[in-house]
PDB file of C-alpha atoms and ligand atoms in Angstrom:
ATOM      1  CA  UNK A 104       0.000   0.000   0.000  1.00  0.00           C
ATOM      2  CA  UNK A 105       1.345   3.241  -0.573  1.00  0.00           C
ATOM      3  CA  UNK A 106       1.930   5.943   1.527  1.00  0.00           C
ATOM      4  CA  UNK A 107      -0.015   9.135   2.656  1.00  0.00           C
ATOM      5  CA  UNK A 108       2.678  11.827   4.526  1.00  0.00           C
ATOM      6  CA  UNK A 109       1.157  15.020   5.428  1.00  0.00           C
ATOM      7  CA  UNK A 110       3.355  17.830   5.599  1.00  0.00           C
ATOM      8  CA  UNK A 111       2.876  19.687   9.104  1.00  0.00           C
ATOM      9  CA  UNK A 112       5.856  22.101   8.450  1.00  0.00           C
ATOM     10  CA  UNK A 113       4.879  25.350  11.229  1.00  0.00           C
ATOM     11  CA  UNK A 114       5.479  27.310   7.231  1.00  0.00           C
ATOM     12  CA  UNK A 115       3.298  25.053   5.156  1.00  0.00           C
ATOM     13  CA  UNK A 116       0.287  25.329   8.222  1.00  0.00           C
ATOM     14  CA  UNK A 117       0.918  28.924   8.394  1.00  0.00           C
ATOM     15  CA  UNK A 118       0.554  29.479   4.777  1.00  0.00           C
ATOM     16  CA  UNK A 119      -2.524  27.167   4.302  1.00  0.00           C
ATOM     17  CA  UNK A 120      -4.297  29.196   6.912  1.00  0.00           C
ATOM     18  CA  UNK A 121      -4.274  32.240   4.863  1.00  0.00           C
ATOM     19  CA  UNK A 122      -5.088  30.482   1.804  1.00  0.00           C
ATOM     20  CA  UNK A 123      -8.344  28.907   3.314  1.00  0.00           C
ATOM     21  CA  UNK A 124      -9.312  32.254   4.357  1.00  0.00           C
ATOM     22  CA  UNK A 125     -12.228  33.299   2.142  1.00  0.00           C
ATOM     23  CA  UNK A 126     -11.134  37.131   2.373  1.00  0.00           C
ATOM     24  CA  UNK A 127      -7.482  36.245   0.725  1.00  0.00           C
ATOM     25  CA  UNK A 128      -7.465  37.625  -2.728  1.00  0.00           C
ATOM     26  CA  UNK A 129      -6.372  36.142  -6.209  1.00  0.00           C
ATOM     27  CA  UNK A 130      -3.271  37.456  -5.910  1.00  0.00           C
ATOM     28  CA  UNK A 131      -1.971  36.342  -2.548  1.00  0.00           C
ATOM     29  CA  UNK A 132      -4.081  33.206  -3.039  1.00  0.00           C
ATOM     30  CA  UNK A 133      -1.643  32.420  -6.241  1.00  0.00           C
ATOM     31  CA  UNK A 134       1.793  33.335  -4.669  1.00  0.00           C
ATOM     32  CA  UNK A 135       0.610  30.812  -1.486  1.00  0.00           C
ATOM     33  CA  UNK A 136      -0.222  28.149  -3.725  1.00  0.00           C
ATOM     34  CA  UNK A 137       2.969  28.690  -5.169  1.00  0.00           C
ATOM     35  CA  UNK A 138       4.979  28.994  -1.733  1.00  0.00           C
ATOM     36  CA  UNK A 139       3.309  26.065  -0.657  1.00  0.00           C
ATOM     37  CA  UNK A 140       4.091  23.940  -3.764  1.00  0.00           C
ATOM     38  CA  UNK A 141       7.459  24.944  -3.158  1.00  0.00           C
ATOM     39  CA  UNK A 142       8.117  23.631   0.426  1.00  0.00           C
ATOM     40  CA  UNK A 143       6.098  20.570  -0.445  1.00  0.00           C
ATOM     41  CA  UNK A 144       8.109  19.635  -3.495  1.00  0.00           C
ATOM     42  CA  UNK A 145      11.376  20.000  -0.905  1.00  0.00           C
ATOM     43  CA  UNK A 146      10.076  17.169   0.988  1.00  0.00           C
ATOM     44  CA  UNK A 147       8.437  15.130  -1.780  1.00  0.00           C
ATOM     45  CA  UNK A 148      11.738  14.862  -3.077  1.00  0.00           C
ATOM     46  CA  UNK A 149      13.211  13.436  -0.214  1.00  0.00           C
ATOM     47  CA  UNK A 150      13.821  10.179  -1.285  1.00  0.00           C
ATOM     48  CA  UNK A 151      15.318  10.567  -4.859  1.00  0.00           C
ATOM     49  CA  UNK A 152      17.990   8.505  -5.597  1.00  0.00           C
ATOM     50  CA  UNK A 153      21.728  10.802  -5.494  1.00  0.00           C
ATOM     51  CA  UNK A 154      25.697   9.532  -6.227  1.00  0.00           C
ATOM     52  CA  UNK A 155      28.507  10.496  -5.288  1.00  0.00           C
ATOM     53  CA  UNK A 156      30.519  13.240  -7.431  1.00  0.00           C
ATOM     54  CA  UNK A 157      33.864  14.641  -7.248  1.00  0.00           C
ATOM     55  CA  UNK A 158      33.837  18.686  -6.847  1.00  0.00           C
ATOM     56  CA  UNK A 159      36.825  21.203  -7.449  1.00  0.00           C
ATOM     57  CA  UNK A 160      36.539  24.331  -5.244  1.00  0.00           C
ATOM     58  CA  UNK A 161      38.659  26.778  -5.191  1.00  0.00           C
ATOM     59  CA  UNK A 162      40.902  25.166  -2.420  1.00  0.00           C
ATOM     60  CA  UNK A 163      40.369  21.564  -2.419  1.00  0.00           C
ATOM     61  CA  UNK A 164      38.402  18.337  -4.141  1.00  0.00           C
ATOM     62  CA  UNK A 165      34.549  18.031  -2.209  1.00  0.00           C
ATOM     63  CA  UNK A 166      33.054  14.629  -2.249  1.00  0.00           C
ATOM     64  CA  UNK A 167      29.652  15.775  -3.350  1.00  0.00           C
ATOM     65  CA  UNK A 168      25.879  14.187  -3.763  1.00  0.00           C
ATOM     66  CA  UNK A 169      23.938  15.219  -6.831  1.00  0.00           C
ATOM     67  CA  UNK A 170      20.255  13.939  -7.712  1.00  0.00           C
ATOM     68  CA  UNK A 171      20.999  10.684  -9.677  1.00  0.00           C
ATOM     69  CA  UNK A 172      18.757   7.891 -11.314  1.00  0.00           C
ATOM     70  CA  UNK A 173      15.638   8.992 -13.553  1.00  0.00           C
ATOM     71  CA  UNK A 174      14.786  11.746 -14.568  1.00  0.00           C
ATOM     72  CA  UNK A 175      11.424  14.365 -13.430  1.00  0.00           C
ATOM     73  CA  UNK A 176       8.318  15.528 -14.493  1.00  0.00           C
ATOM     74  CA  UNK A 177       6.021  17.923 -13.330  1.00  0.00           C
ATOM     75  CA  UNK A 178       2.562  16.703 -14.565  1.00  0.00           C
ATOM     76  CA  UNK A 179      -0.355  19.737 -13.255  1.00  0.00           C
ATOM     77  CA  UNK A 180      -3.791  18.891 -13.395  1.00  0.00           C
ATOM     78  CA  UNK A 181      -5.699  21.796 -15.223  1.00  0.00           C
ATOM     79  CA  UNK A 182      -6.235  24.235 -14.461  1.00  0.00           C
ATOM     80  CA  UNK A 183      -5.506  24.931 -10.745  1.00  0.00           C
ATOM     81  CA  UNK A 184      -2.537  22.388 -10.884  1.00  0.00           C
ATOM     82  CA  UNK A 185      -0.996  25.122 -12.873  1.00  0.00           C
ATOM     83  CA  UNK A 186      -0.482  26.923  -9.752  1.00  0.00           C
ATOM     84  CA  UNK A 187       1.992  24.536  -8.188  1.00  0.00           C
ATOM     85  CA  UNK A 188       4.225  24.288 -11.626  1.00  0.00           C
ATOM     86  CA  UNK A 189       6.680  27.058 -11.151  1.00  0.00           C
ATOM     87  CA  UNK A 190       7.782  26.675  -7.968  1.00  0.00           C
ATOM     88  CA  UNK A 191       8.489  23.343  -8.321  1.00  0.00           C
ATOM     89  CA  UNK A 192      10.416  24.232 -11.591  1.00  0.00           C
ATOM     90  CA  UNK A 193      12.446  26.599  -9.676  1.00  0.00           C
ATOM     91  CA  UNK A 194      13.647  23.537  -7.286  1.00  0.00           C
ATOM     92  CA  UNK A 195      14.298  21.285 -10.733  1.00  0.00           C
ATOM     93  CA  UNK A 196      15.025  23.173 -13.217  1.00  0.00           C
ATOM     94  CA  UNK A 197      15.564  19.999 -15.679  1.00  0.00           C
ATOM     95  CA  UNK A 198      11.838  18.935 -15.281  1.00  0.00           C
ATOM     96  CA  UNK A 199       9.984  18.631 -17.845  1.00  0.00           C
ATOM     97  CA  UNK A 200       6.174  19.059 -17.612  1.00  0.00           C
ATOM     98  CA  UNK A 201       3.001  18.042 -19.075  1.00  0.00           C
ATOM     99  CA  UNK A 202      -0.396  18.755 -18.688  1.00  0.00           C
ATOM    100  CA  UNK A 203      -3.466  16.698 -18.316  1.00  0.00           C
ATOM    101  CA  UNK A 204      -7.025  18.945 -18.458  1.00  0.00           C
ATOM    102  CA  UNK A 205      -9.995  17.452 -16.767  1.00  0.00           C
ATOM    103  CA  UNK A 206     -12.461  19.221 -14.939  1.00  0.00           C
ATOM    104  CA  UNK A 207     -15.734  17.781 -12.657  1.00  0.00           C
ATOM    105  CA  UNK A 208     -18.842  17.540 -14.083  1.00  0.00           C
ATOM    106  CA  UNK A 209     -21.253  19.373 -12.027  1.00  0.00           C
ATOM    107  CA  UNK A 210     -23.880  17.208 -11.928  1.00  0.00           C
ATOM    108  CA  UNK A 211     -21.896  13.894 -11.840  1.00  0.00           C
ATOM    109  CA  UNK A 212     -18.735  14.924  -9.879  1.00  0.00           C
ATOM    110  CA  UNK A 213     -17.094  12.961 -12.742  1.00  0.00           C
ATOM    111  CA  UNK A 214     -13.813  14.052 -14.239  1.00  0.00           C
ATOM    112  CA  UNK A 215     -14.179  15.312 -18.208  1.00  0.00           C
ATOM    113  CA  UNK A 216     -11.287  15.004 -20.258  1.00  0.00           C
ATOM    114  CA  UNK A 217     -10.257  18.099 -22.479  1.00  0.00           C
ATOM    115  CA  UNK A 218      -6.959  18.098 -22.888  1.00  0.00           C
ATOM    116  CA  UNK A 219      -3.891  16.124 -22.539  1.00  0.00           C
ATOM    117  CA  UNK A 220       0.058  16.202 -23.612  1.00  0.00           C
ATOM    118  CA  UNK A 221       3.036  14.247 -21.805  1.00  0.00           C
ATOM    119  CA  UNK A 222       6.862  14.604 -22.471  1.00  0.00           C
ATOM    120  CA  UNK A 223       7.729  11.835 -25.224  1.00  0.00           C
ATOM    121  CA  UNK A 224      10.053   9.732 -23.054  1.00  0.00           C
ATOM    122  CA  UNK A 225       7.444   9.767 -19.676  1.00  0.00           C
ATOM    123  CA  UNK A 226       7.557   6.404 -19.085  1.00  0.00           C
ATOM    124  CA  UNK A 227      11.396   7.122 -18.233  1.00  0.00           C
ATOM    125  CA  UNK A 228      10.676   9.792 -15.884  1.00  0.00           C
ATOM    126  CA  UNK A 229       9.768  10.082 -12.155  1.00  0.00           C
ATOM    127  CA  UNK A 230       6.335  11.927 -12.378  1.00  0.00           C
ATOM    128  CA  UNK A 231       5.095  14.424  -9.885  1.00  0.00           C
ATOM    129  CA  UNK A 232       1.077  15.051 -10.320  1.00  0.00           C
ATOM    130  CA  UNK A 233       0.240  18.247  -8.635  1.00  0.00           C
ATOM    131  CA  UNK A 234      -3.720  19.441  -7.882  1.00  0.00           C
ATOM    132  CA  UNK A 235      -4.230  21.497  -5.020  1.00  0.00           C
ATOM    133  CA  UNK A 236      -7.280  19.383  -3.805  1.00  0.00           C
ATOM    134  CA  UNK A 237      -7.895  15.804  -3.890  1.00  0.00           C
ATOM    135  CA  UNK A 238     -11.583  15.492  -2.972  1.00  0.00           C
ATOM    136  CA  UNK A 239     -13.530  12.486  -4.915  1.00  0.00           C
ATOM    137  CA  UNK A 240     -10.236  11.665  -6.217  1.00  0.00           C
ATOM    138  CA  UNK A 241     -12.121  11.287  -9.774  1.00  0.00           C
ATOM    139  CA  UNK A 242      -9.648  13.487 -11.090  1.00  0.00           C
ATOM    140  CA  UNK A 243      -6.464  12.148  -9.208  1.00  0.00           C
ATOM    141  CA  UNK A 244      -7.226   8.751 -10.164  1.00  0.00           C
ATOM    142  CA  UNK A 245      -8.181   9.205 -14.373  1.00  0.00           C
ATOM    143  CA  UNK A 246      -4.705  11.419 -14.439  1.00  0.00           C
ATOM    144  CA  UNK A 247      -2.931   8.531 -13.474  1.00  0.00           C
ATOM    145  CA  UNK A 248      -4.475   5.930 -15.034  1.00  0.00           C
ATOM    146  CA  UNK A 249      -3.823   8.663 -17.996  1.00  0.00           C
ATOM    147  CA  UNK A 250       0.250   8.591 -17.047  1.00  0.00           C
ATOM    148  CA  UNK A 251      -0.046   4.647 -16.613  1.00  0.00           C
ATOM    149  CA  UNK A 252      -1.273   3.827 -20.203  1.00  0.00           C
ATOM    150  CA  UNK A 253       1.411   6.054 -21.510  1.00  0.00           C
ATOM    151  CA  UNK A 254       3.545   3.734 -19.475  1.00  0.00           C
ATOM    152  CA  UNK A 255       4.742   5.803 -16.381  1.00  0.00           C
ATOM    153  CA  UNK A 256       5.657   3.392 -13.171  1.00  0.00           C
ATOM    154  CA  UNK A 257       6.800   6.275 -10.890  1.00  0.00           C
ATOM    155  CA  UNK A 258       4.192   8.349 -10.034  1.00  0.00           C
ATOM    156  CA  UNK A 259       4.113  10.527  -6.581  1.00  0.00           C
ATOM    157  CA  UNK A 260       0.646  12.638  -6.039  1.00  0.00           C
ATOM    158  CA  UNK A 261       0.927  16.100  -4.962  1.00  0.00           C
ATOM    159  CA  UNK A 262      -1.872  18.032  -3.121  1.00  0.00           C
ATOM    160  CA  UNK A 263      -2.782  20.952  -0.932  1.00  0.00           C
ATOM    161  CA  UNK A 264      -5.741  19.831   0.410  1.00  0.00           C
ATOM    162  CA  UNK A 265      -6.941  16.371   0.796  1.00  0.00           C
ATOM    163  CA  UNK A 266     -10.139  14.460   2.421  1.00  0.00           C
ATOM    164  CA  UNK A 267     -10.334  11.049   3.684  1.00  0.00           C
ATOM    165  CA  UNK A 268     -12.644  10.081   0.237  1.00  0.00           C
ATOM    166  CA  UNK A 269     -10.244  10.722  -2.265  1.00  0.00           C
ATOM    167  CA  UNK A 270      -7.029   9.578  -0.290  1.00  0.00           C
ATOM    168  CA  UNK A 271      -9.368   6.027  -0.327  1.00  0.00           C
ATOM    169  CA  UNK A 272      -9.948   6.493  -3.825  1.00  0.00           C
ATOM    170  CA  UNK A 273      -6.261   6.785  -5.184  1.00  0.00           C
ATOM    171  CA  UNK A 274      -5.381   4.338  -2.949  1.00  0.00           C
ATOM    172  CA  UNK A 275      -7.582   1.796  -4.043  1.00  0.00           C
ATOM    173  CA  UNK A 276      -7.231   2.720  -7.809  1.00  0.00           C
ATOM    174  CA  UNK A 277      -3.292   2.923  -7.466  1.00  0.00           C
ATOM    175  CA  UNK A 278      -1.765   1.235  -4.383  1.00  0.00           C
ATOM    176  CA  UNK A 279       1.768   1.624  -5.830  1.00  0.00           C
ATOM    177  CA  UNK A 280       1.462   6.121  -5.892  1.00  0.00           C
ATOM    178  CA  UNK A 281       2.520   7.967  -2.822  1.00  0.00           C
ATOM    179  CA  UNK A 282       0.735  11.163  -1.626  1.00  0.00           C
ATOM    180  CA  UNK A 283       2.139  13.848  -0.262  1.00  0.00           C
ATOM    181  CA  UNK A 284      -0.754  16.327   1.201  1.00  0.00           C
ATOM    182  CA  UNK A 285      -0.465  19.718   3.575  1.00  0.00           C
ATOM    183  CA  UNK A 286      -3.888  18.769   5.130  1.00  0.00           C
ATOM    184  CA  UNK A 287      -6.254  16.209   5.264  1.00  0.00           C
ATOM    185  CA  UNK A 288      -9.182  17.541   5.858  1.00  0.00           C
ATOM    186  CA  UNK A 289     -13.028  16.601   7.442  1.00  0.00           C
ATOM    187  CA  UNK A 290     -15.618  15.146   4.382  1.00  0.00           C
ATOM    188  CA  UNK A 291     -17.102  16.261   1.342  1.00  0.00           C
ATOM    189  CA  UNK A 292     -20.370  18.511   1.055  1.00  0.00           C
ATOM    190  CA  UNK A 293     -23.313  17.152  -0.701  1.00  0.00           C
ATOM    191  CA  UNK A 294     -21.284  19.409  -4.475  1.00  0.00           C
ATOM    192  CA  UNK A 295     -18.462  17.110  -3.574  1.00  0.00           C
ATOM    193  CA  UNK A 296     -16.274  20.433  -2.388  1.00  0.00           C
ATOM    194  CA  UNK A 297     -14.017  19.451   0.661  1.00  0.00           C
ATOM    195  CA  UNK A 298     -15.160  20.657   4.418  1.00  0.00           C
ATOM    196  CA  UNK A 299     -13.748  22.879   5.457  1.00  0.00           C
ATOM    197  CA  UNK A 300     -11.376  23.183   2.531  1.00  0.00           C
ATOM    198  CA  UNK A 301     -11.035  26.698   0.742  1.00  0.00           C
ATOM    199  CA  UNK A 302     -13.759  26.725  -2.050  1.00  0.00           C
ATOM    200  CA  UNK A 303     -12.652  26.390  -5.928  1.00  0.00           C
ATOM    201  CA  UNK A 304      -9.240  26.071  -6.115  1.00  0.00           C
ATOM    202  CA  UNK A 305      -9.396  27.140  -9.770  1.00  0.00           C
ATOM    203  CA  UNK A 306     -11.825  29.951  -8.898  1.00  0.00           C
ATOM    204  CA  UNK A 307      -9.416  31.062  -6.894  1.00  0.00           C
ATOM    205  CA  UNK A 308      -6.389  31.244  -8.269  1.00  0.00           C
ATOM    206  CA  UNK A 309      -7.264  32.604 -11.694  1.00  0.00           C
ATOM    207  CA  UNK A 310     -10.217  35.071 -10.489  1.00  0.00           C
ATOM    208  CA  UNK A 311     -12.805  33.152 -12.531  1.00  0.00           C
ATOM    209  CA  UNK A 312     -15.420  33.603  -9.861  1.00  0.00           C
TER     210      UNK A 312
HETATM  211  C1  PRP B  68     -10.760  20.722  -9.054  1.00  0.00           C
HETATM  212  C2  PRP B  68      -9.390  20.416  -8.498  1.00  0.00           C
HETATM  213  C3  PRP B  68      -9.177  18.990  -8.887  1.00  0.00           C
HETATM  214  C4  PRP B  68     -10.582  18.427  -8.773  1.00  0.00           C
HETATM  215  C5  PRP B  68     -10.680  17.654  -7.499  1.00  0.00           C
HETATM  216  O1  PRP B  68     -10.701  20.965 -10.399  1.00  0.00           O
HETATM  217  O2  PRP B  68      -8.399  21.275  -8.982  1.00  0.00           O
HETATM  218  O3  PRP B  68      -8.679  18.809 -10.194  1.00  0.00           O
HETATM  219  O4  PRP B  68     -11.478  19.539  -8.752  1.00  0.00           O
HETATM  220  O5  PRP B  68     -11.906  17.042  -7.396  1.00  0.00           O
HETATM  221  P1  PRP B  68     -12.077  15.455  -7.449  1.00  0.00           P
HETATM  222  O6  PRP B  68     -11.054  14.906  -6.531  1.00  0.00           O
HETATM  223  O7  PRP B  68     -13.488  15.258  -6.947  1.00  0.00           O
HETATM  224  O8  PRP B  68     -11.919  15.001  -8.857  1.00  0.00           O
HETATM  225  P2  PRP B  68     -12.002  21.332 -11.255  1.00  0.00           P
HETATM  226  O9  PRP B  68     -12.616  20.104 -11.814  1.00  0.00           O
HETATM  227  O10 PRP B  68     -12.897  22.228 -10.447  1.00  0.00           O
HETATM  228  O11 PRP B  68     -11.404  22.100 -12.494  1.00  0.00           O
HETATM  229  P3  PRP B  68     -10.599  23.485 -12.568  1.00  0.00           P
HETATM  230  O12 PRP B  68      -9.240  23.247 -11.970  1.00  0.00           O
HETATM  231  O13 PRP B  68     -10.526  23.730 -14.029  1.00  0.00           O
HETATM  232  O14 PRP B  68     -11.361  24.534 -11.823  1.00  0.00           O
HETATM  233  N1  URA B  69     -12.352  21.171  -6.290  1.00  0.00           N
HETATM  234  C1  URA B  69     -12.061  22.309  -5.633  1.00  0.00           C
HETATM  235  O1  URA B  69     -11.482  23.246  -6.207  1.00  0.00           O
HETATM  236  N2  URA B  69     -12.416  22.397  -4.342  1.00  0.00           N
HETATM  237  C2  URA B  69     -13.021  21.419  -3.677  1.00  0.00           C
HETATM  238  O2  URA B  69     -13.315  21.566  -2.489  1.00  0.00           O
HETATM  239  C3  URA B  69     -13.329  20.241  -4.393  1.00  0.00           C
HETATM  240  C4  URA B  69     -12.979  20.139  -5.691  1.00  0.00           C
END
């Protein structure tokens, strides 16, 4: 089974709070889903592989660790996946990144495929999914199934805010993907929206609503 960490960094908690807040605006709303990604990538990453290397500084050779073994991609869910990209790009500069659209139906809760193009070599890559909420886990669970038929095996699932429901769901679906989340939170509301949660993530961060 895999695992479920939830990141209760004192910076990540502090951050979230203002983001749930229904009087933070678009524009601090997108730099804290973007601050957020950013300390969440630094500890999703943990565990990548690293070798030794040999360094010349200015006074002596350094026995050095780089990031070895496969390499990343950053995979957003549209739209308010696009939120995390860029700070995680500014941690790995070398990742490539795709994009899978879906959004919920609002009658069925059901994801809705629009759009969707992966790097060419994926199935090489370590994949990072990123969605700031996991709440059915419709959407969670088609994007990877999505990345698996294009033949990725490393898949780790980024979100903000998660709910017990769709935590079940991916881990039913997909047993072998790790989640990293900032919060898990309550339930889901009879729209499917997570309680307490923050609302429309995509709303939000692109001033749609
Ligand atoms: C939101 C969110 C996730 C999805 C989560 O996107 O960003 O992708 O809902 O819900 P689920 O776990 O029940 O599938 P939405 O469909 O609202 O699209 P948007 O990002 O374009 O607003
Ligand atoms: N999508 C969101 O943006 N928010 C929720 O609470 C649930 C799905």
């Amino acid at each position: 089974m895999s695992t479920v960490t939830v990141l209760d960094h004192p910076l990540i908690q502090h951050k979230l709070a203002i983001l749930r807040n229904k009087d933070t605006g678009v524009k601090e709303f997108r730099e804290l889903v973007s601050e957020i990604a950013g300390l969440m990538c630094y500890e999703a990453t943990r565990s990548l592989p690293t070798e030794e290397v040999e360094v010349q500084t200015p006074v002596a050779l350094a026995k050095c660790r780089m990031l070895a073994g496969k390499k990343l991609a950053i995979i957003p869910i549209l739209r308010a996946g696009l939120g995390m990209v860029d700070s995680m790009v500014d941690m790995i500069p070398s990742a490539k990144i795709g994009h899978i659209g879906l959004y919920r139906d609002p009658e069925t809760h059901l994801p809705v495929e629009y759009y969707c193009k992966l790097p060419e070599d994926i199935e090489n890559r370590q994949v990072f999914v990123v969605d700031p909420m996991l709440a059915t886990g419709g959407s969670a669970v088609a994007a990877i199934d999505f990345l698996k038929s294009h033949g990725c095996k490393n898949i780790i699932m980024m979100n903000i805010i998660g709910c017990p429901e769709g935590i079940q769901a991916v881990q039913a679906a997909h047993p072998d993907v790790d989640l990293y989340l900032a919060a898990v939170d309550e339930k889901l509301n009879e729209h499917a929206y997570i309680i307490p949660g923050l609302g429309d993530a995509g709303d939000r961060i692109f001033g749609t609503k």
